[in-house]
Coordinates of C-alpha atoms and ligand atoms in Angstrom, one line a residue:
X1 CA 0.0 0.0 0.0
X2 CA 1.4 3.4 -0.9
X3 CA 0.6 6.6 1.0
X4 CA -2.4 7.4 -1.2
X5 CA -3.9 4.0 -0.3
X6 CA -3.2 4.7 3.4
X7 CA -4.9 8.1 3.0
X8 CA -7.9 6.4 1.5
X9 CA -8.4 4.0 4.5
X10 CA -11.5 4.5 6.6
X11 CA -9.6 4.8 9.9
X12 CA -12.6 3.7 12.0
X13 CA -12.4 4.8 15.6
X14 CA -14.7 2.6 17.7
X15 CA -13.4 4.1 20.9
X16 CA -14.7 7.5 19.7
X17 CA -18.1 6.0 19.5
X18 CA -18.2 5.8 23.3
X19 CA -18.8 9.5 23.3
X20 CA -17.2 12.7 24.7
X21 CA -17.4 11.6 28.3
X22 CA -14.4 9.3 27.5
X23 CA -12.1 11.7 25.7
X24 CA -11.3 15.1 24.3
X25 CA -10.9 15.4 20.6
X26 CA -8.1 17.8 19.7
X27 CA -5.5 18.3 17.1
X28 CA -1.9 17.1 17.6
X29 CA 0.8 19.6 18.1
X30 CA 3.3 18.2 15.6
X31 CA 7.1 18.2 15.7
X32 CA 8.6 21.1 13.9
X33 CA 10.7 20.1 10.9
X34 CA 10.5 16.3 11.7
X35 CA 12.9 13.6 10.6
X36 CA 12.8 9.9 10.7
X37 CA 14.5 8.1 13.6
X38 CA 13.3 4.5 13.2
X39 CA 10.7 2.4 11.4
X40 CA 9.6 -1.1 12.1
X41 CA 9.1 -2.9 8.9
X42 CA 7.5 -5.8 10.8
X43 CA 4.9 -3.6 12.4
X44 CA 4.3 -1.7 9.1
X45 CA 3.8 -5.1 7.4
X46 CA 1.1 -6.0 10.0
X47 CA -0.6 -2.7 9.3
X48 CA -0.2 -2.9 5.5
X49 CA 1.6 0.4 5.5
X50 CA 4.5 1.2 3.2
X51 CA 7.1 3.5 4.4
X52 CA 8.9 5.4 5.6
X53 CA 7.6 8.0 3.1
X54 CA 7.6 11.8 3.3
X55 CA 3.9 11.9 3.8
X56 CA 4.0 9.2 6.6
X57 CA 6.7 11.4 8.2
X58 CA 4.2 14.3 8.5
X59 CA 1.4 12.0 9.8
X60 CA 3.5 10.2 12.4
X61 CA 5.0 13.4 13.7
X62 CA 1.6 14.9 14.3
X63 CA 1.7 17.5 11.5
X64 CA -0.9 16.0 9.2
X65 CA -3.9 13.7 9.3
X66 CA -5.0 11.1 6.8
X67 CA -8.7 11.7 6.0
X68 CA -10.8 9.9 8.6
X69 CA -8.3 10.1 11.4
X70 CA -9.8 11.6 14.6
X71 CA -7.1 12.5 17.2
X72 CA -8.4 12.2 20.7
X73 CA -6.9 12.0 24.2
X74 CA -8.8 9.7 26.6
X75 CA -9.4 10.3 30.2
X76 CA -8.5 7.8 32.9
X77 CA -7.5 7.7 36.6
X78 CA -5.5 5.3 38.7
X79 CA -3.5 4.2 41.7
X80 CA 0.1 5.2 41.6
X81 CA 2.6 3.5 43.9
X82 CA -0.4 2.2 45.9
X83 CA -2.2 5.5 46.4
X84 CA -5.2 6.9 44.6
X85 CA -3.9 9.5 42.2
X86 CA -7.1 10.9 40.8
X87 CA -7.6 11.9 37.2
X88 CA -4.7 11.2 34.9
X89 CA -5.5 10.5 31.2
X90 CA -3.5 10.7 28.0
X91 CA -1.3 13.6 28.8
X92 CA 0.7 13.1 25.6
X93 CA -0.8 10.3 23.7
X94 CA -3.4 10.7 20.9
X95 CA -5.6 7.9 19.5
X96 CA -5.8 8.4 15.7
X97 CA -8.1 5.6 14.7
X98 CA -7.9 1.9 13.7
X99 CA -6.6 -0.2 10.9
X100 CA -7.9 -3.6 9.9
X101 CA -5.0 -6.1 10.0
X102 CA -4.7 -9.9 9.8
X103 CA -4.5 -9.8 13.6
X104 CA -7.7 -7.9 13.9
X105 CA -8.4 -4.1 14.2
X106 CA -5.4 -2.2 15.6
X107 CA -5.5 1.2 17.2
X108 CA -2.8 3.7 16.2
X109 CA -1.5 6.2 18.8
X110 CA 1.0 9.0 18.7
X111 CA 2.9 9.5 21.9
X112 CA 4.5 12.9 22.4
X113 CA 2.4 15.0 20.0
X114 CA 1.7 17.8 22.4
X115 CA -0.4 19.0 25.3
X116 CA -3.8 17.6 26.1
X117 CA -6.4 18.5 28.8
X118 CA -4.8 15.7 30.8
X119 CA -1.2 16.8 30.6
X120 CA -1.2 18.1 34.2
X121 CA 2.3 19.4 34.9
X122 CA 3.7 17.8 31.8
X123 CA 4.6 19.3 28.5
X124 CA 2.9 16.8 26.2
X125 CA 6.2 15.7 24.7
X126 CA 8.4 12.6 24.8
X127 CA 12.1 12.8 24.5
X128 CA 14.2 10.9 22.0
X129 CA 15.9 8.8 24.7
X130 CA 12.7 7.3 26.1
X131 CA 11.1 7.0 22.6
X132 CA 14.0 4.8 21.5
X133 CA 13.6 2.6 24.6
X134 CA 9.9 2.2 24.1
X135 CA 10.2 1.5 20.3
X136 CA 13.0 -1.1 20.7
X137 CA 11.4 -2.8 23.7
X138 CA 7.9 -3.0 22.1
X139 CA 9.2 -4.8 19.1
X140 CA 11.7 -6.9 21.1
X141 CA 8.9 -8.1 23.4
X142 CA 6.7 -9.0 20.4
X143 CA 9.6 -11.1 19.0
X144 CA 10.0 -12.8 22.4
X145 CA 6.3 -13.8 22.2
X146 CA 5.3 -11.6 25.1
X147 CA 2.0 -9.7 24.8
X148 CA 2.8 -6.1 24.2
X149 CA 1.7 -2.9 22.5
X150 CA 3.8 -2.6 19.3
X151 CA 5.7 0.3 17.8
X152 CA 5.6 1.4 14.2
X153 CA 8.1 4.2 14.1
X154 CA 9.8 7.1 15.8
X155 CA 10.0 10.6 14.3
X156 CA 12.3 13.2 15.8
X157 CA 12.9 16.9 15.8
X158 CA 15.4 19.5 17.1
X159 CA 12.7 20.8 19.4
X160 CA 14.3 21.2 22.8
X161 CA 12.5 19.4 25.7
X162 CA 13.5 20.0 29.4
X163 CA 14.0 17.0 31.6
X164 CA 16.9 16.6 34.0
X165 CA 18.8 18.1 31.1
X166 CA 17.7 19.6 27.8
X167 CA 16.9 16.9 25.3
X168 CA 15.1 16.8 22.0
X169 CA 11.5 15.8 21.2
X170 CA 10.3 12.6 19.4
X171 CA 7.0 10.9 18.7
X172 CA 6.5 7.2 18.9
X173 CA 3.7 5.7 17.0
X174 CA 2.3 2.7 18.9
X175 CA -0.1 0.1 17.9
X176 CA -2.4 -2.2 19.9
X177 CA -5.8 -3.8 19.6
X178 CA -6.8 -1.5 22.5
X179 CA -5.1 1.0 24.8
X180 CA -7.8 0.7 27.4
X181 CA -6.3 0.5 30.9
X182 CA -7.5 -0.6 34.3
X183 CA -7.5 3.1 35.1
X184 CA -10.2 3.8 32.5
X185 CA -12.6 1.8 34.6
X186 CA -11.3 3.3 37.8
X187 CA -12.0 6.7 36.5
X188 CA -15.7 6.3 35.9
X189 CA -16.2 4.3 39.1
X190 CA -14.4 6.7 41.4
X191 CA -16.1 9.7 39.9
X192 CA -19.5 8.2 40.4
X193 CA -20.5 7.6 36.7
X194 CA -22.1 4.2 36.6
X195 CA -23.6 4.7 33.1
X196 CA -20.2 5.4 31.6
X197 CA -18.7 2.6 33.6
X198 CA -21.3 0.2 32.2
X199 CA -20.8 1.5 28.7
X200 CA -17.0 0.9 28.9
X201 CA -17.5 -2.6 30.2
X202 CA -19.9 -3.3 27.4
X203 CA -17.4 -1.9 24.9
X204 CA -14.6 -4.1 26.1
X205 CA -16.9 -7.2 26.3
X206 CA -18.4 -6.6 22.8
X207 CA -15.1 -5.9 21.1
X208 CA -12.5 -7.9 23.0
X209 CA -14.3 -10.5 25.1
X210 CA -17.4 -11.4 23.1
X211 CA -17.7 -14.9 24.6
X212 CA -18.3 -13.2 28.0
X213 CA -21.6 -12.0 26.7
X214 CA -23.0 -15.5 27.2
X215 CA -22.0 -15.7 30.8
X216 CA -24.6 -15.2 33.7
X217 CA -22.6 -12.0 34.5
X218 CA -20.7 -10.7 31.5
X219 CA -18.8 -8.2 33.7
X220 CA -17.6 -10.9 36.1
X221 CA -16.6 -13.1 33.2
X222 CA -14.7 -10.2 31.7
X223 CA -12.9 -9.6 35.0
X224 CA -12.0 -13.3 35.0
X225 CA -10.5 -13.0 31.5
X226 CA -8.5 -9.9 32.5
X227 CA -7.2 -11.6 35.6
X228 CA -6.1 -14.7 33.6
X229 CA -4.4 -12.8 30.8
X230 CA -2.7 -10.6 33.4
X231 CA -1.5 -13.7 35.1
X232 CA -0.1 -15.0 31.8
X233 CA 1.6 -11.7 31.1
X234 CA 3.3 -11.6 34.5
X235 CA 4.5 -15.2 34.0
X236 CA 6.1 -14.1 30.8
X237 CA 7.8 -11.1 32.4
X238 CA 9.1 -13.2 35.2
X239 CA 10.4 -16.0 33.0
X240 CA 12.4 -13.6 30.8
X241 CA 13.6 -11.3 33.6
X242 CA 11.6 -8.3 32.6
X243 CA 11.1 -5.6 35.2
X244 CA 8.4 -3.0 34.2
X245 CA 9.3 -0.4 36.7
X246 CA 6.0 1.5 37.0
X247 CA 3.1 -0.9 37.5
X248 CA 0.6 1.7 38.4
X249 CA -3.0 0.8 37.6
X250 CA -3.0 3.3 34.8
X251 CA -0.2 1.4 33.2
X252 CA -2.1 -1.9 33.2
X253 CA -3.7 -3.0 30.0
X254 CA -7.2 -4.5 30.0
X255 CA -5.9 -6.8 27.3
X256 CA -2.9 -8.0 29.4
X257 CA -0.4 -6.3 27.1
X258 CA 2.9 -4.8 28.3
X259 CA 2.2 -1.1 28.0
X260 CA 3.9 2.2 28.8
X261 CA 7.5 1.4 28.6
X262 CA 9.3 3.8 31.0
X263 CA 12.1 2.9 33.3
X264 CA 11.8 -0.8 32.5
X265 CA 14.8 -3.2 32.5
X266 CA 15.9 -6.7 31.8
X267 CA 17.8 -8.3 34.6
X268 CA 21.4 -8.7 34.0
X269 CA 22.5 -10.6 37.1
X270 CA 19.5 -12.5 38.5
X271 CA 18.5 -10.5 41.5
X272 CA 14.9 -10.9 42.7
X273 CA 15.1 -7.7 44.6
X274 CA 16.2 -5.7 41.6
X275 CA 14.5 -2.2 41.3
X276 CA 14.8 -0.9 37.8
X277 CA 13.1 2.5 38.4
X278 CA 15.5 4.9 40.1
X279 CA 12.5 6.8 41.5
X280 CA 11.0 3.7 43.2
X281 CA 12.6 4.3 46.7
X282 CA 10.6 1.7 48.5
X283 CA 11.1 -1.0 45.8
X284 CA 7.3 -1.4 45.5
X285 CA 7.9 -2.6 41.9
X286 CA 11.0 -4.7 42.5
X287 CA 11.3 -7.6 40.1
X288 CA 10.1 -10.4 42.4
X289 CA 7.1 -8.3 43.6
X290 CA 5.6 -7.8 40.2
X291 CA 3.2 -10.8 40.3
X292 CA 1.9 -9.6 43.6
X293 CA 1.5 -6.0 42.4
X294 CA -0.5 -7.2 39.4
X295 CA -2.7 -9.1 41.8
X296 CA -3.2 -5.9 43.8
X297 CA -3.9 -3.9 40.7
X298 CA -6.6 -6.5 39.7
X299 CA -8.2 -5.9 43.1
X300 CA -8.3 -2.2 42.3
X301 CA -10.0 -3.0 39.0
X302 CA -12.5 -5.4 40.7
X303 CA -13.3 -2.6 43.2
X304 CA -14.0 -0.3 40.3
X305 CA -16.3 -2.8 38.7
X306 CA -18.3 -3.3 41.9
X307 CA -21.2 -1.0 41.1
X308 CA -21.8 -3.1 38.0
X309 CA -22.4 -6.3 39.9
X310 CA -24.5 -4.9 42.8
X311 CA -21.3 -4.6 45.0
X312 CA -21.1 -8.3 45.2
X313 CA -17.6 -8.5 46.6
X314 CA -17.6 -12.2 47.0
X315 CA -18.4 -12.7 43.3
X316 CA -15.7 -10.2 42.4
X317 CA -13.2 -12.0 44.6
X318 CA -14.2 -15.2 42.9
X319 CA -13.6 -13.7 39.5
X320 CA -10.0 -13.0 40.5
X321 CA -9.5 -16.3 42.1
X322 CA -7.8 -18.0 39.1
X323 CA -4.9 -15.5 39.1
X324 CA -2.5 -17.3 41.4
X325 CA -3.1 -20.7 39.8
X326 CA -2.9 -19.4 36.2
X327 CA 0.3 -17.5 37.1
X328 CA 1.9 -20.5 38.7
X329 CA 0.8 -22.9 35.9
X330 CA 2.0 -20.6 33.1
X331 CA 5.2 -19.8 34.9
X332 CA 6.0 -23.5 35.4
X333 CA 5.1 -24.2 31.8
X334 CA 7.4 -21.5 30.5
X335 CA 10.2 -22.5 32.9
X336 CA 9.8 -26.2 31.9
X337 CA 10.3 -25.2 28.3
X338 CA 13.4 -23.1 29.3
X339 CA 14.9 -26.1 31.1
X340 CA 14.1 -28.3 28.1
X341 CA 11.7 -30.6 30.1
X342 CA 9.4 -32.2 27.6
X343 CA 7.0 -34.0 30.1
X344 CA 5.5 -32.5 33.2
X345 CA 6.6 -34.2 36.5
X346 CA 5.4 -33.5 40.0
X347 CA 8.5 -31.9 41.4
X348 CA 9.3 -29.6 38.4
X349 CA 8.4 -26.5 40.4
X350 CA 11.0 -27.6 43.0
X351 CA 13.7 -28.1 40.4
X352 CA 12.9 -24.7 38.8
X353 CA 12.9 -23.0 42.2
X354 CA 16.2 -24.5 43.1
X355 CA 17.7 -23.3 39.8
X356 CA 16.4 -19.7 40.3
X357 CA 17.8 -19.8 43.9
X358 CA 21.1 -20.9 42.6
X359 CA 21.1 -18.0 40.1
X360 CA 20.0 -15.5 42.8
X361 CA 22.7 -16.7 45.3
X362 CA 25.4 -15.4 43.0
X363 CA 23.4 -13.0 40.9
X364 CA 24.4 -14.9 37.9
X365 CA 23.5 -13.4 34.5
X366 CA 20.0 -14.5 33.9
X367 CA 19.8 -14.5 30.1
X368 CA 23.3 -16.0 29.6
X369 CA 22.8 -18.7 32.2
X370 CA 19.4 -19.8 30.7
X371 CA 20.9 -19.7 27.1
X372 CA 24.0 -21.7 28.1
X373 CA 21.8 -24.3 29.9
X374 CA 21.1 -25.5 26.4
X375 CA 24.6 -26.9 26.3
X376 CA 24.0 -29.2 29.3
X377 CA 24.6 -32.8 28.7
X378 CA 22.7 -35.6 30.5
X379 CA 26.0 -37.3 31.3
X380 CA 26.5 -34.3 33.6
X381 CA 29.2 -32.4 31.6
X382 CA 28.3 -28.7 31.4
X383 CA 31.4 -26.5 31.6
X384 CA 29.8 -23.5 30.0
X385 CA 27.1 -23.3 32.7
X386 CA 29.3 -24.5 35.6
X387 CA 31.9 -21.7 34.8
X388 CA 29.2 -19.1 35.6
X389 CA 29.2 -20.1 39.3
X390 CA 31.8 -19.6 42.0
X391 CA 30.2 -22.2 44.2
X392 CA 30.8 -25.2 42.0
X393 CA 29.5 -27.6 44.6
X394 CA 26.2 -25.9 44.8
X395 CA 26.0 -25.9 41.0
X396 CA 27.0 -29.6 40.8
X397 CA 24.3 -30.6 43.4
X398 CA 21.6 -28.9 41.3
X399 CA 23.1 -30.3 38.0
X400 CA 23.0 -33.8 39.4
X401 CA 19.3 -33.4 40.1
X402 CA 18.7 -31.9 36.7
X403 CA 20.6 -34.6 34.9
X404 CA 18.7 -37.3 36.7
X405 CA 15.4 -35.5 35.8
X406 CA 16.4 -35.4 32.1
X407 CA 17.4 -39.0 32.0
X408 CA 14.1 -40.0 33.6
X409 CA 12.3 -38.7 30.6
X410 CA 14.8 -40.1 28.1
X411 CA 15.9 -36.6 27.1
X412 CA 18.2 -36.4 24.1
X413 CA 20.9 -33.7 24.2
X414 CA 20.6 -32.5 20.6
X415 CA 16.8 -32.5 20.6
X416 CA 16.6 -30.7 23.9
X417 CA 19.2 -28.1 22.9
X418 CA 17.2 -27.3 19.8
X419 CA 14.0 -26.8 21.8
X420 CA 15.8 -24.8 24.5
X421 CA 17.2 -22.4 21.8
X422 CA 13.6 -21.5 21.0
X423 CA 12.7 -20.9 24.6
X424 CA 15.8 -19.0 25.9
X425 CA 16.5 -15.8 24.0
X426 CA 20.1 -15.0 23.2
X427 CA 19.3 -11.3 22.8
X428 CA 17.3 -9.1 25.1
X429 CA 17.2 -5.3 25.3
X430 CA 19.7 -4.8 28.1
X431 CA 20.0 -1.2 29.4
X432 CA 23.5 -0.8 28.0
X433 CA 22.4 -1.8 24.5
X434 CA 19.6 0.7 24.6
X435 CA 22.0 3.3 26.0
X436 CA 24.5 2.9 23.1
X437 CA 21.7 3.3 20.6
X438 CA 20.4 6.3 22.4
X439 CA 23.8 8.0 22.6
X440 CA 24.3 7.6 18.8
X441 CA 20.8 8.7 18.1
X442 CA 21.3 11.8 20.2
X443 CA 24.4 12.5 18.1
X444 CA 22.3 12.3 14.9
X445 CA 23.2 8.7 13.9
X446 CA 20.1 6.4 13.9
X447 CA 21.8 3.4 12.4
X448 CA 22.3 1.7 15.8
X449 CA 18.6 1.9 16.6
X450 CA 17.8 0.2 13.3
X451 CA 20.6 -2.4 13.7
X452 CA 19.5 -3.3 17.3
X453 CA 15.9 -3.5 16.2
X454 CA 16.9 -6.1 13.6
X455 CA 18.9 -8.1 16.1
X456 CA 16.1 -8.0 18.7
X457 CA 13.5 -9.1 16.2
X458 CA 15.2 -12.5 16.1
X459 CA 16.1 -13.0 19.7
X460 CA 16.3 -16.8 19.5
X461 CA 18.6 -16.9 16.5
X462 CA 22.3 -17.4 16.9
X463 CA 23.3 -14.3 14.8
X464 CA 27.0 -14.9 15.6
X465 CA 27.9 -11.6 13.9
X466 CA 26.1 -9.9 16.8
X467 CA 27.6 -11.9 19.6
X468 CA 28.7 -8.6 21.3
X469 CA 25.0 -7.9 22.0
X470 CA 24.7 -11.2 23.9
X471 CA 27.6 -10.8 26.2
X472 CA 27.9 -9.7 29.8
X473 CA 27.1 -6.1 30.4
X474 CA 30.2 -3.9 30.4
X475 CA 31.3 -2.3 33.8
X476 CA 29.9 1.1 32.9
X477 CA 26.5 -0.5 32.6
X478 CA 26.4 -1.2 36.3
X479 CA 26.2 2.5 37.0
X480 CA 23.3 3.3 34.6
X481 CA 20.3 4.7 36.3
X482 CA 17.0 4.8 34.7
X483 CA 14.5 7.3 36.0
X484 CA 10.8 7.9 35.5
X485 CA 11.5 11.0 33.4
X486 CA 10.6 10.4 29.8
Ligands
AMP1 P1 3.5 7.4 33.2 O1 3.9 7.1 34.7 O2 4.6 7.8 32.3 O3 2.6 6.3 32.7 O4 2.5 8.7 33.2 C1 1.6 9.0 34.2 C2 0.7 10.1 33.8 O5 1.5 11.3 33.5 C3 -0.1 9.8 32.5 O6 -1.3 10.4 32.6 C4 0.7 10.5 31.4 O7 0.0 10.8 30.3 C5 1.2 11.7 32.1 N1 2.5 12.2 31.6 C6 3.7 11.6 31.7 N2 4.6 12.4 31.0 C7 4.0 13.4 30.5 C8 4.4 14.6 29.7 N3 5.7 14.8 29.4 N4 3.4 15.5 29.4 C9 2.2 15.3 29.7 N5 1.7 14.2 30.4 C10 2.6 13.3 30.8
MG2 MG1 1.3 5.7 31.8

């Protein structure tokens, strides 16, 4: 499809159909004299868009609309760091409309295209640094098979933006079946608007959970779906060592997608207490706490839905009840695959826990250890993994147990290695990789963003020419601090 075809698309906007209580329609404030920073061919392919073209540059920097696009900022509220934060909303994101794709209708949003009525103290802008992080991680998560919003492109500008220092502005175009958050429901509930609350629930049920319509209580059935997909999302995060950093209820997707990439990080050394957000003094969102925080957030959502189910708190609790079990089952399944276990056995959770404890005891590099485990041999020889540990005895004790478990299911080294290479990524977006791409981009060279994107789009492939991206983080990376500012 060329730009003319893109311009001729209908750009339906079902969310706009909810009515003005849900959003404010307003024009974008585009980037002056924009330039391309990055483009995801994979995401463009999904959308059927050709680019990057001069016309697309104007559209995705907020300077021009294709006919039918209706920019709007939605209103939501939420709990931030455990406390009610009141009204928030899209302070710098604009919904443009939807495109039909082979994966269903996809909403397109600009992030960083100017002030909205919900900008509060913010400037409506996003800086190049955080835009590069969001763009790369969105597409990397997709390639890892983790539910996420996607990113189509980044446009940039010389427009100065003040954060801790003066930076420059960028716009990320992100893509998802829906950007509805827990906080959208909380908004209408806490502000005493039951009709809007019901309309929003109906909207989500009709468009994203139609099967729930048949249930005795569609709202409770939807909540059950949300809790189960959130459980699966959290299992994916934990299995790959992803730390979100700002798990406020306004950053929780109703579709169980990873959303709002801010101070996120992938673990280097495996440290359950790792806090990736420099501003999270209490460690509320520390890596190991994430599953519990998501559970807390689901309770906030359930509370918000209470008026729709006659305040039947028992029924709401019951709708959430599958969360711990779905999380545990998904996590065990993912970890089984990562350990190359073909058949489930009773004590698998114990073996997995022991492995994670072993990693934690020496903060061994998570991604490297998991990947190297693929070289393990059932006869017990595993130098590449063993070398990662100082306490060889502790490792040998676990390795003996693992080898016995593998022999018990007749595991064949080569078969297992091939399966494990599809379950344990070689490449994840470590902070120092993002940092290198950002430094070059800030100097006007965007080639590293595009190179890294390509590497991360094939995280399970060997790609030996990119071995440097799969190594231990350099010393300077230990001092990187990622703040909330974006
Ligand atoms: P976050 O923690 O980044 O998800 O953002 C929390 C709230 O602050 C949301 O309502 C955002 O839209 C808003 N926000 C964050 N940064 C800005 C900004 N630079 N300008 C306007 N609003 C912002
Ligand atoms: Mg947010």
